[in-house]
Short mmCIF file of C-alpha atoms (C1' of nucleotides) in Angstrom, two decimals:
data_model
loop_
_atom_site.label_atom_id
_atom_site.label_comp_id
_atom_site.label_asym_id
_atom_site.label_seq_id
_atom_site.Cartn_x
_atom_site.Cartn_y
_atom_site.Cartn_z
CA MET P 1 7.21 21.86 -6.46
CA ASP P 2 9.40 19.29 -8.07
CA ALA P 3 9.77 15.58 -8.31
CA MET P 4 11.92 13.74 -5.90
CA ASN P 5 12.10 10.20 -6.71
CA THR P 6 13.33 7.73 -4.11
CA GLU P 7 12.70 4.81 -6.33
CA SER P 8 14.81 2.41 -4.40
CA THR P 9 13.68 1.63 -0.98
CA GLU P 10 12.07 2.96 2.09
CA THR P 11 9.78 5.69 2.95
CA ASN P 12 11.22 9.16 2.55
CA ALA P 13 9.16 11.92 3.94
CA GLY P 14 9.22 15.55 3.03
CA ARG P 15 12.93 15.63 2.88
CA SER P 16 14.62 16.93 5.88
CA PRO P 17 16.68 20.00 5.35
CA ALA P 18 19.45 17.59 4.53
CA ALA P 19 22.76 19.11 5.14
CA GLY P 20 24.56 19.68 1.98
CA PRO P 21 27.91 18.14 1.48
CA ASP P 22 29.62 21.37 2.07
CA GLY P 23 29.37 24.17 4.56
CA ALA P 24 26.30 25.97 3.35
CA PRO P 25 24.48 27.98 6.00
CA ASP P 26 22.36 25.28 7.57
CA ASP P 27 19.54 26.84 9.55
CA GLY P 28 17.85 23.50 9.30
CA LEU P 29 14.29 24.68 9.55
CA GLU P 30 11.48 26.17 7.48
CA ASP P 31 12.87 25.35 4.09
CA VAL P 32 11.57 21.85 3.93
CA VAL P 33 9.80 20.99 0.78
CA PHE P 34 6.65 18.88 0.90
CA ASP P 35 5.69 16.87 -2.14
CA VAL P 36 2.44 14.88 -2.47
CA PHE P 37 4.03 12.80 -5.27
CA ALA P 38 6.57 11.35 -2.81
CA ARG P 39 5.42 8.16 -1.29
CA GLY P 40 6.30 8.95 2.33
CA CYS P 41 5.51 12.60 2.44
CA PRO P 42 3.28 13.65 5.37
CA SER P 43 1.18 15.65 3.01
CA ARG P 44 -0.22 12.40 1.51
CA PRO P 45 -2.31 11.39 4.55
CA THR P 46 -3.40 15.02 5.06
CA MET P 47 -4.52 15.32 1.46
CA GLU P 48 -6.46 12.10 1.92
CA HIS P 49 -8.23 13.47 4.98
CA VAL P 50 -9.14 16.61 3.06
CA THR P 51 -10.21 14.99 -0.22
CA GLY P 52 -11.26 11.59 1.04
CA ARG P 53 -14.70 10.25 0.83
CA TRP P 54 -16.11 11.98 3.84
CA GLY P 55 -13.48 14.55 4.97
CA GLY P 56 -14.14 16.87 2.05
CA LEU P 57 -17.92 16.79 2.51
CA VAL P 58 -17.60 17.48 6.23
CA LEU P 59 -15.29 20.44 5.59
CA VAL P 60 -17.51 21.93 2.88
CA ALA P 61 -20.57 21.46 5.16
CA LEU P 62 -18.79 23.50 7.88
CA ALA P 63 -18.39 26.34 5.42
CA ASP P 64 -22.03 27.20 6.04
CA GLY P 65 -21.21 27.85 9.69
CA ASP P 66 -20.47 26.01 12.88
CA MET P 67 -22.35 22.78 13.26
CA ARG P 68 -23.07 20.21 15.88
CA PHE P 69 -22.42 16.48 15.51
CA ASN P 70 -25.93 15.40 14.48
CA ALA P 71 -26.46 18.41 12.28
CA LEU P 72 -23.36 17.34 10.32
CA ARG P 73 -24.66 13.81 10.28
CA ARG P 74 -27.86 14.99 8.73
CA ARG P 75 -26.20 17.30 6.26
CA VAL P 76 -23.73 14.74 4.96
CA ASP P 77 -26.21 12.27 3.66
CA GLY P 78 -25.18 8.63 4.13
CA ILE P 79 -22.35 9.00 6.57
CA SER P 80 -22.35 6.78 9.66
CA GLU P 81 -21.69 7.84 13.15
CA LYS P 82 -18.48 6.02 13.17
CA MET P 83 -17.11 7.60 9.97
CA LEU P 84 -18.21 11.07 11.02
CA ALA P 85 -16.41 10.74 14.36
CA GLN P 86 -13.32 9.35 12.54
CA ALA P 87 -13.25 12.08 9.96
CA LEU P 88 -13.71 14.83 12.63
CA HIS P 89 -10.83 13.38 14.64
CA ALA P 90 -8.53 13.42 11.67
CA LEU P 91 -9.49 16.91 10.66
CA GLU P 92 -9.08 18.18 14.19
CA ARG P 93 -5.67 16.52 14.50
CA ASP P 94 -4.55 18.17 11.32
CA GLY P 95 -5.63 21.53 12.56
CA LEU P 96 -8.42 22.09 10.08
CA VAL P 97 -11.25 22.03 12.53
CA VAL P 98 -11.72 22.88 16.23
CA ARG P 99 -13.98 21.07 18.66
CA GLU P 100 -15.77 23.45 21.06
CA VAL P 101 -17.41 21.99 24.08
CA LYS P 102 -20.07 23.91 25.91
CA GLN P 103 -20.48 22.38 29.32
CA ALA P 104 -24.14 21.77 29.78
CA ILE P 105 -26.84 19.16 30.00
CA PRO P 106 -27.63 17.97 27.48
CA PRO P 107 -24.06 18.16 26.07
CA ASN P 108 -23.48 20.81 23.40
CA VAL P 109 -20.51 20.46 21.08
CA GLU P 110 -19.81 22.55 18.03
CA TYR P 111 -17.30 22.12 15.25
CA ARG P 112 -15.73 25.13 13.53
CA LEU P 113 -13.20 25.66 10.78
CA THR P 114 -9.83 27.07 11.64
CA GLU P 115 -8.32 29.72 9.43
CA PHE P 116 -6.34 27.06 7.60
CA GLY P 117 -9.49 24.98 7.32
CA SER P 118 -11.23 27.91 5.72
CA GLY P 119 -8.50 28.27 3.15
CA VAL P 120 -8.79 24.61 2.27
CA VAL P 121 -12.63 24.78 2.07
CA GLU P 122 -12.49 27.81 -0.23
CA ARG P 123 -10.46 25.86 -2.73
CA LEU P 124 -12.26 22.65 -2.20
CA SER P 125 -15.71 24.09 -2.71
CA GLY P 126 -14.53 25.72 -5.90
CA LEU P 127 -13.62 22.31 -7.10
CA VAL P 128 -16.94 20.83 -6.03
CA GLU P 129 -18.88 23.50 -7.73
CA PHE P 130 -16.93 23.18 -10.90
CA VAL P 131 -17.50 19.45 -11.04
CA GLU P 132 -21.19 19.76 -10.24
CA ALA P 133 -21.60 22.33 -12.99
CA ASN P 134 -20.07 19.97 -15.46
CA MET P 135 -21.86 16.80 -14.44
CA ALA P 136 -24.11 16.76 -17.49
CA GLY P 137 -21.07 16.48 -19.66
CA VAL P 138 -19.61 13.79 -17.44
CA LEU P 139 -22.80 11.73 -17.72
CA ALA P 140 -22.70 12.07 -21.42
CA ALA P 141 -19.05 11.03 -21.57
CA GLN P 142 -19.75 8.02 -19.48
CA GLN P 143 -22.50 6.96 -21.79
CA ARG P 144 -20.33 7.33 -24.81
CA TYR P 145 -17.56 5.34 -23.18
CA ASP P 146 -19.89 2.50 -22.17
CA GLU P 147 -21.39 2.28 -25.54
CA ALA P 148 -18.00 2.24 -27.25
CA LYS P 149 -16.90 -0.47 -24.89
CA ALA P 150 -20.02 -2.54 -25.40
CA ALA P 151 -19.66 -2.18 -29.15
CA ALA P 152 -16.05 -3.38 -28.90
CA GLU P 153 -17.30 -6.72 -27.66
CA ALA P 154 -19.48 -8.77 -29.91
CA MET W 1 -12.44 -6.86 -16.04
CA ASP W 2 -12.96 -4.75 -13.00
CA ALA W 3 -16.37 -3.74 -11.92
CA MET W 4 -15.28 -0.56 -10.10
CA ASN W 5 -18.23 1.26 -8.87
CA THR W 6 -21.15 -0.57 -7.48
CA GLU W 7 -23.14 2.58 -7.83
CA SER W 8 -26.63 1.50 -8.31
CA THR W 9 -29.35 1.85 -5.76
CA GLU W 10 -32.17 4.30 -6.08
CA THR W 11 -32.34 7.42 -4.04
CA ASN W 12 -32.86 10.54 -6.00
CA ALA W 13 -29.79 11.69 -7.78
CA GLY W 14 -29.72 15.18 -9.06
CA ARG W 15 -33.13 16.47 -8.26
CA SER W 16 -34.75 19.01 -10.37
CA PRO W 17 -34.94 22.58 -9.08
CA ALA W 18 -38.12 22.86 -7.21
CA ALA W 19 -40.27 21.72 -10.14
CA GLY W 20 -43.57 22.25 -8.47
CA PRO W 21 -46.62 20.11 -9.36
CA ASP W 22 -47.56 22.94 -11.64
CA GLY W 23 -47.67 23.17 -15.38
CA ALA W 24 -44.27 24.69 -15.82
CA PRO W 25 -42.47 23.86 -19.07
CA ASP W 26 -41.30 20.41 -18.39
CA ASP W 27 -38.24 19.78 -20.46
CA GLY W 28 -37.05 17.49 -17.72
CA LEU W 29 -33.56 17.88 -18.91
CA GLU W 30 -30.57 20.16 -18.66
CA ASP W 31 -31.60 22.11 -15.63
CA VAL W 32 -31.05 19.35 -13.14
CA VAL W 33 -29.18 20.28 -10.01
CA PHE W 34 -26.43 18.02 -8.84
CA ASP W 35 -25.57 17.91 -5.19
CA VAL W 36 -22.61 16.07 -3.68
CA PHE W 37 -24.32 16.02 -0.34
CA ALA W 38 -27.10 13.75 -1.66
CA ARG W 39 -26.33 10.10 -1.19
CA GLY W 40 -27.31 8.90 -4.68
CA CYS W 41 -26.03 11.83 -6.74
CA PRO W 42 -23.78 10.87 -9.64
CA SER W 43 -21.42 13.59 -8.68
CA ARG W 44 -20.34 11.51 -5.62
CA PRO W 45 -18.45 8.86 -7.57
CA THR W 46 -16.99 11.39 -9.91
CA MET W 47 -15.73 13.48 -6.99
CA GLU W 48 -14.17 10.33 -5.61
CA HIS W 49 -12.34 9.68 -8.85
CA VAL W 50 -11.07 13.23 -8.87
CA THR W 51 -10.12 13.48 -5.26
CA GLY W 52 -9.41 9.89 -4.41
CA ARG W 53 -6.18 8.46 -3.37
CA TRP W 54 -4.72 8.13 -6.84
CA GLY W 55 -7.04 9.95 -9.25
CA GLY W 56 -6.00 13.38 -8.06
CA LEU W 57 -2.33 12.71 -8.27
CA VAL W 58 -2.71 11.28 -11.76
CA LEU W 59 -4.56 14.37 -12.85
CA VAL W 60 -2.11 16.81 -11.41
CA ALA W 61 0.74 14.89 -12.87
CA LEU W 62 -0.84 15.30 -16.31
CA ALA W 63 -0.87 19.02 -15.87
CA ASP W 64 2.81 19.05 -16.69
CA GLY W 65 1.97 17.72 -20.16
CA ASP W 66 0.97 14.49 -21.84
CA MET W 67 2.43 11.41 -20.41
CA ARG W 68 2.78 7.74 -21.17
CA PHE W 69 1.72 4.97 -18.86
CA ASN W 70 5.06 4.15 -17.38
CA ALA W 71 6.07 7.76 -17.07
CA LEU W 72 3.01 8.33 -14.94
CA ARG W 73 3.81 5.29 -12.92
CA ARG W 74 7.20 6.75 -12.16
CA ARG W 75 5.87 10.17 -11.35
CA VAL W 76 3.11 8.99 -8.98
CA ASP W 77 5.39 7.35 -6.46
CA GLY W 78 3.97 4.19 -4.94
CA ILE W 79 1.13 3.55 -7.30
CA SER W 80 0.74 -0.04 -8.69
CA GLU W 81 0.10 -0.93 -12.26
CA LYS W 82 -3.30 -2.08 -11.40
CA MET W 83 -4.38 1.08 -9.57
CA LEU W 84 -2.93 3.29 -12.29
CA ALA W 85 -4.89 1.44 -14.95
CA GLN W 86 -8.02 1.58 -12.87
CA ALA W 87 -7.65 5.32 -12.13
CA LEU W 88 -7.04 6.09 -15.83
CA HIS W 89 -10.10 4.15 -16.88
CA ALA W 90 -12.32 5.94 -14.47
CA LEU W 91 -10.90 9.37 -15.51
CA GLU W 92 -11.29 8.53 -19.13
CA ARG W 93 -14.85 7.38 -18.63
CA ASP W 94 -15.70 10.59 -16.77
CA GLY W 95 -14.31 12.61 -19.70
CA LEU W 96 -11.34 14.09 -17.77
CA VAL W 97 -8.65 12.39 -19.82
CA VAL W 98 -8.20 11.10 -23.27
CA ARG W 99 -6.23 8.06 -24.25
CA GLU W 100 -4.27 8.47 -27.47
CA VAL W 101 -2.83 5.47 -29.22
CA LYS W 102 -0.05 5.86 -31.71
CA GLN W 103 0.11 2.68 -33.76
CA ALA W 104 3.67 1.49 -33.72
CA ILE W 105 6.01 -1.10 -32.38
CA PRO W 106 6.74 -0.80 -29.63
CA PRO W 107 3.27 0.48 -28.64
CA ASN W 108 3.07 4.17 -27.85
CA VAL W 109 0.11 5.47 -25.79
CA GLU W 110 -0.25 8.89 -24.35
CA TYR W 111 -2.72 10.36 -21.86
CA ARG W 112 -3.84 13.90 -22.12
CA LEU W 113 -6.25 16.18 -20.15
CA THR W 114 -9.48 17.25 -21.72
CA GLU W 115 -10.61 20.86 -21.34
CA PHE W 116 -12.85 19.81 -18.49
CA GLY W 117 -9.88 17.85 -17.03
CA SER W 118 -7.77 20.99 -17.15
CA GLY W 119 -10.35 22.95 -15.33
CA VAL W 120 -10.42 20.36 -12.63
CA VAL W 121 -6.68 20.19 -12.36
CA GLU W 122 -6.39 23.94 -12.09
CA ARG W 123 -8.54 23.95 -9.00
CA LEU W 124 -7.08 20.74 -7.64
CA SER W 125 -3.51 21.77 -7.84
CA GLY W 126 -4.39 25.01 -6.16
CA LEU W 127 -5.61 22.96 -3.27
CA VAL W 128 -2.50 20.71 -3.27
CA GLU W 129 -0.19 23.71 -3.27
CA PHE W 130 -2.12 25.34 -0.47
CA VAL W 131 -1.96 22.24 1.67
CA GLU W 132 1.72 21.59 0.93
CA ALA W 133 2.47 25.24 1.87
CA ASN W 134 0.81 24.79 5.20
CA MET W 135 2.21 21.34 6.14
CA ALA W 136 4.51 22.72 8.77
CA GLY W 137 1.51 24.00 10.64
CA VAL W 138 -0.26 20.68 10.21
CA LEU W 139 2.69 18.78 11.69
CA ALA W 140 2.68 21.13 14.62
CA ALA W 141 -1.04 20.76 15.16
CA GLN W 142 -0.71 16.98 15.03
CA GLN W 143 2.01 17.07 17.68
CA ARG W 144 -0.04 19.25 19.95
CA TYR W 145 -3.06 17.04 19.57
CA ASP W 146 -1.12 13.80 20.22
CA GLU W 147 0.48 15.28 23.30
CA ALA W 148 -2.79 16.57 24.67
CA LYS W 149 -4.30 13.17 24.09
CA ALA W 150 -1.42 11.40 25.75
CA ALA W 151 -1.64 13.73 28.77
CA ALA W 152 -5.33 12.94 29.05
CA GLU W 153 -4.52 9.42 29.85
CA ALA W 154 -2.68 8.65 33.06
"C1'" DC D 1 6.20 -0.88 -24.00
"C1'" DG D 2 1.39 -1.06 -22.21
"C1'" DG D 3 -1.33 -3.24 -20.34
"C1'" DT D 4 -4.86 -7.45 -18.39
"C1'" DA D 5 -5.95 -11.68 -15.33
"C1'" DT D 6 -5.80 -13.78 -10.85
"C1'" DC D 7 -5.10 -14.54 -6.28
"C1'" DC D 8 -4.98 -12.91 -1.42
"C1'" DT D 9 -5.07 -9.83 2.59
"C1'" DG D 10 -6.01 -5.91 5.49
"C1'" DC D 11 -8.83 -2.60 6.96
"C1'" DG D 12 -12.61 0.56 5.48
"C1'" DC D 13 -16.75 1.05 6.94
"C1'" DG D 14 -21.62 -0.10 8.03
"C1'" DA D 15 -24.68 -2.17 11.76
"C1'" DT D 16 -25.54 -2.76 16.33
"C1'" DA D 17 -25.15 -2.06 21.20
"C1'" DC D 18 -23.75 0.50 25.20
"C1'" DT D 19 -22.15 5.05 28.06
"C1'" DG D 20 -22.13 9.80 30.14
"C1'" DC U 1 -27.26 14.84 22.56
"C1'" DA U 2 -22.60 13.13 21.67
"C1'" DG U 3 -20.17 10.03 21.20
"C1'" DT U 4 -17.14 5.00 22.19
"C1'" DA U 5 -16.88 -0.26 21.70
"C1'" DT U 6 -17.13 -4.41 19.13
"C1'" DC U 7 -18.03 -7.46 15.35
"C1'" DG U 8 -17.89 -8.93 10.72
"C1'" DC U 9 -18.34 -8.54 5.72
"C1'" DG U 10 -16.57 -6.95 1.40
"C1'" DC U 11 -13.83 -4.57 -1.51
"C1'" DA U 12 -9.72 -1.64 -2.15
"C1'" DG U 13 -5.57 -2.51 -3.65
"C1'" DG U 14 -0.75 -4.81 -3.50
"C1'" DA U 15 2.03 -8.89 -5.60
"C1'" DT U 16 2.69 -11.78 -9.14
"C1'" DA U 17 2.24 -13.76 -13.60
"C1'" DC U 18 1.16 -13.54 -18.34
"C1'" DC U 19 -0.18 -11.41 -23.35
"C1'" DG U 20 0.02 -8.42 -27.81
#
DNA sequence: CGGTATCCTGCGCGATACTG
DNA sequence: CAGTATCGCGCAGGATACCG
C-alpha cells in the first residue's frame, strides 16, 4: 500500500480505477486500491468501527461464540444500551456481524461473526493480547514519563 | 496543557489471578492480569491510544521508518497539528514511541518506535491490510444493508 | 522547523423513559 | 428480552494565532 496525497482539496476516496490517459485495458473494477492514510477512503470509517472504543470489544467478545444482546452488554463492561445498539448496527452494516432473529416470545436474537468478521477478530485479539501482556511495561513507562515531566517544572 | 484522559474512578483494574484468601505467597506484583473487558482496567485507555482514530495511523506510519513531525502530518492525511501532538504525547507516555531531539537550528526532532511499539505495529498493520483487502466486500455489504433498510420503510 | 495556547462547535455518549 | 426515542452535558477535535 502506498501513499496517495491529495493535499489540495476535497475528499478523495479509494481512488476509482481512474482511466489512464492512454488506452490501457480498462476493466474498471477490482483493482481499486484502498488506503487508510487517505482522508476520504471508505476504509477509514470501517477501521474506526473495528478499532473504536466499543466496536473492537464487541467483536472480540463474539469470538467466544454467538451472543445475545444483554449477554454482550454484560460482557462488555461499561457499555450503554445505546452504544451497544449503535456498534452492532455499524458492524452489521459493514458485514462483520450477522443478526439472527428467532421468532418467539420472549424475543430471541443472536449475533454472530461472519467469516470476514472472524478474520478481523483473529488479528484484533492478537493485538489485544499483546497489549495486555505488556501492560506492566506500559505502566512503568507512564510513571517515568510523568515523573520526568513533573521534574521539568519547578 | 491538555489533560487528555480523565481516567480516574475506582473499579478494580487488573485483578490478581484468583488470589484466594489463603496464605499463598503474596508478592502482590507482576502476576496481575489485565483485562480490556473490565471497565477500570488501565489497558482500556492504552488500547484506545493504539486503536483510536489517529494513534493507530501514526504508529503504522512510523513502521516505514523514523519520521519528523511535519512528515507525519503530511503522511496522516487530515490530522491537525493539535491532534498529532496529542497522539504523539500519549504514545510516548505509553512507551510505544520515543522522541529524539537533535539540537540544531532549525530544530530537528524525530519519532521512532520502541521495541514494544514495533510489536504493536506489526499486529496493527496486519489488521489494516486485512481490512483494506476486504473493503470491496464491505462496500457491497453496506449497499445491501442500506437497500434492505430502505425497502423496509414504505 | 516543531510545536503550544486559546477559543468554539458538533456530536459522542450516558441517563432516562417508552414500545413490542 | 430487545431494543428505539429524546434530551442534554462535556469533551473531542478543528481553526487560528503565537513562540523558541
